[in-house]
Short mmCIF file of C-alpha atoms and ligand atoms in Angstrom, two decimals:
data_model
loop_
_atom_site.label_atom_id
_atom_site.label_comp_id
_atom_site.label_asym_id
_atom_site.label_seq_id
_atom_site.Cartn_x
_atom_site.Cartn_y
_atom_site.Cartn_z
CA MET A 1 19.98 14.59 50.26
CA THR A 2 20.94 16.17 46.94
CA LEU A 3 24.27 14.92 45.61
CA GLU A 4 26.44 17.79 44.46
CA VAL A 5 29.60 17.86 42.35
CA PHE A 6 32.19 20.52 41.61
CA ILE A 7 33.98 19.94 38.28
CA LEU A 8 37.13 22.03 38.37
CA ASN A 9 39.64 22.81 35.65
CA GLY A 10 43.03 24.39 36.15
CA PRO A 11 45.31 26.58 34.06
CA ASN A 12 45.20 26.64 30.27
CA LEU A 13 42.21 24.31 30.04
CA ASN A 14 40.18 27.28 28.80
CA LEU A 15 42.27 26.89 25.63
CA LEU A 16 40.98 23.39 24.86
CA GLY A 17 39.92 23.09 21.24
CA THR A 18 42.89 25.07 19.94
CA ARG A 19 45.60 24.09 22.47
CA GLU A 20 47.92 21.34 21.13
CA PRO A 21 45.05 19.41 19.47
CA GLY A 22 47.39 16.47 18.81
CA VAL A 23 47.67 16.02 22.60
CA TYR A 24 44.32 17.29 23.91
CA GLY A 25 41.93 16.82 20.95
CA THR A 26 39.57 19.36 19.46
CA LEU A 27 36.71 19.45 21.96
CA THR A 28 36.35 22.75 23.79
CA LEU A 29 35.83 23.14 27.53
CA ALA A 30 32.22 24.12 26.73
CA ASP A 31 31.78 20.77 24.92
CA ILE A 32 33.18 18.96 27.97
CA GLU A 33 30.89 20.95 30.27
CA ALA A 34 27.85 19.90 28.22
CA SER A 35 28.74 16.20 28.35
CA CYS A 36 29.53 16.47 32.08
CA ARG A 37 26.18 18.10 32.84
CA ALA A 38 24.34 15.33 30.95
CA LYS A 39 26.33 12.55 32.67
CA ALA A 40 26.02 14.18 36.12
CA ALA A 41 22.22 14.25 35.82
CA GLU A 42 22.20 10.65 34.56
CA VAL A 43 24.20 9.34 37.55
CA GLY A 44 22.18 11.28 40.12
CA PHE A 45 23.94 14.58 40.82
CA GLY A 46 21.25 17.17 41.50
CA GLU A 47 23.66 20.11 41.39
CA VAL A 48 26.72 20.77 39.24
CA GLU A 49 29.27 23.58 39.60
CA PHE A 50 31.57 23.63 36.56
CA HIS A 51 34.51 26.03 36.74
CA GLN A 52 37.89 26.84 35.20
CA SER A 53 40.60 29.10 36.56
CA ASN A 54 44.17 29.95 35.71
CA HIS A 55 44.76 30.84 39.39
CA GLU A 56 45.80 28.36 42.06
CA GLY A 57 44.09 30.20 44.94
CA GLN A 58 40.77 30.23 43.12
CA LEU A 59 40.90 26.44 42.68
CA ILE A 60 41.66 26.11 46.39
CA ASP A 61 38.69 28.35 47.29
CA TRP A 62 36.39 26.13 45.21
CA ILE A 63 37.70 23.00 46.95
CA HIS A 64 36.97 24.65 50.33
CA GLU A 65 33.46 25.51 49.13
CA ALA A 66 32.91 21.93 47.95
CA GLY A 67 34.01 20.77 51.41
CA ARG A 68 31.56 23.12 53.17
CA ARG A 69 28.74 21.93 50.90
CA LYS A 70 29.66 18.24 51.31
CA ALA A 71 30.05 18.03 47.53
CA GLY A 72 32.33 15.74 45.56
CA VAL A 73 35.01 17.03 43.21
CA VAL A 74 36.25 16.05 39.78
CA ILE A 75 39.37 18.04 39.01
CA ASN A 76 41.78 18.40 36.15
CA PRO A 77 44.37 20.55 37.92
CA GLY A 78 46.43 21.10 34.73
CA ALA A 79 50.06 21.93 35.47
CA TYR A 80 49.28 22.61 39.15
CA THR A 81 49.06 18.81 39.44
CA HIS A 82 52.84 18.71 39.30
CA THR A 83 53.61 21.73 41.49
CA SER A 84 50.91 22.46 44.04
CA ILE A 85 51.40 21.39 47.63
CA ALA A 86 48.64 23.93 48.40
CA LEU A 87 46.13 21.95 46.33
CA HIS A 88 47.23 18.75 48.08
CA ASP A 89 46.68 20.40 51.46
CA ALA A 90 43.26 21.80 50.48
CA ILE A 91 42.03 18.36 49.41
CA LYS A 92 43.45 16.70 52.51
CA GLY A 93 42.20 19.46 54.82
CA THR A 94 38.62 19.39 53.56
CA GLY A 95 38.38 15.63 53.08
CA VAL A 96 36.38 16.06 49.86
CA PRO A 97 35.91 12.89 47.83
CA LEU A 98 37.85 13.74 44.68
CA ILE A 99 38.78 12.19 41.37
CA GLU A 100 41.76 13.54 39.42
CA VAL A 101 41.44 13.58 35.64
CA HIS A 102 44.01 14.13 32.92
CA ILE A 103 43.04 14.20 29.27
CA SER A 104 46.49 13.12 28.09
CA ASN A 105 48.54 10.20 29.36
CA VAL A 106 50.90 12.21 31.55
CA HIS A 107 53.05 9.10 32.15
CA ALA A 108 53.86 8.85 28.44
CA ARG A 109 54.99 12.49 28.34
CA GLU A 110 57.82 14.57 29.83
CA SER A 111 59.18 13.30 33.17
CA PHE A 112 58.06 16.51 34.96
CA ARG A 113 54.45 15.37 34.35
CA HIS A 114 54.98 11.99 36.02
CA HIS A 115 54.60 13.21 39.59
CA SER A 116 51.27 14.41 40.99
CA TYR A 117 50.75 16.17 44.33
CA VAL A 118 47.03 15.47 43.94
CA SER A 119 47.05 11.68 43.41
CA PRO A 120 47.95 10.75 47.02
CA VAL A 121 44.83 12.57 48.29
CA ALA A 122 42.49 11.53 45.45
CA ALA A 123 39.98 8.69 45.66
CA GLY A 124 41.04 7.77 42.13
CA VAL A 125 42.85 8.98 39.04
CA ILE A 126 41.86 8.77 35.36
CA VAL A 127 44.63 9.44 32.90
CA GLY A 128 44.96 9.40 29.12
CA LEU A 129 41.39 8.56 28.09
CA GLY A 130 40.70 11.97 26.59
CA PRO A 131 37.69 14.09 27.61
CA ARG A 132 35.82 10.85 28.35
CA GLY A 133 37.83 10.77 31.59
CA TYR A 134 35.55 13.46 33.02
CA THR A 135 32.34 11.46 32.50
CA LEU A 136 33.98 8.25 33.74
CA ALA A 137 35.05 10.16 36.85
CA LEU A 138 31.47 11.34 37.43
CA GLU A 139 30.20 7.75 37.27
CA ALA A 140 32.80 6.60 39.79
CA LEU A 141 32.28 9.59 42.10
CA ALA A 142 28.50 9.08 42.22
CA GLU A 143 29.08 5.50 43.26
CA ILE A 144 31.65 6.45 45.92
CA MET A 145 29.38 9.17 47.35
CA SER A 146 26.28 7.00 47.50
CA LYS A 147 28.04 4.43 49.71
C1 LIG B 1 46.76 17.84 31.78
C2 LIG B 1 48.21 17.33 31.87
C3 LIG B 1 49.10 18.36 32.54
O1 LIG B 1 50.44 17.87 32.58
C4 LIG B 1 49.10 19.65 31.76
O2 LIG B 1 49.88 20.62 32.42
C5 LIG B 1 47.72 20.16 31.49
C6 LIG B 1 46.69 19.19 31.12
C7 LIG B 1 45.85 16.88 31.00
O3 LIG B 1 44.64 17.03 31.10
O4 LIG B 1 46.35 15.99 30.31
O5 LIG B 1 47.48 21.35 31.51
O6 LIG B 1 46.24 17.95 33.11
#
């Protein structure tokens, strides 16, 4: 069976490269996509869907699609991490294996970033390791899904 992964990015992550470079670095989302595609192939994912949206419902639709396709998910939900019960419910309702990634160390930032609605329904969370978090997440997800 072909292993498939959806790599999803929430609001404002399309601005990576120019958005608060002191916090998020200078790599663009296209740079991150390229390193994710290389890592995904290396760890055995035959198919990769890489998406970004500024809209909560769109992210939820992709999670549903991942569930239907029995794919895994790596998601950086951006600020929806801290607000979205709907994302929590979508992950729980589909049962997708999912890893939550944050480029910055949200726990070292404002207190409103300390709570995540996604973490309780994630298989794991990678925080504060920069864009490398995405490729680390792919390694872990491939291992989880091959069990
Ligand atoms: C982020 C952290 C969130 O608090 C923030 O709203 C983002 C990016 C990160 O990758 O560090 O948009 O998810």
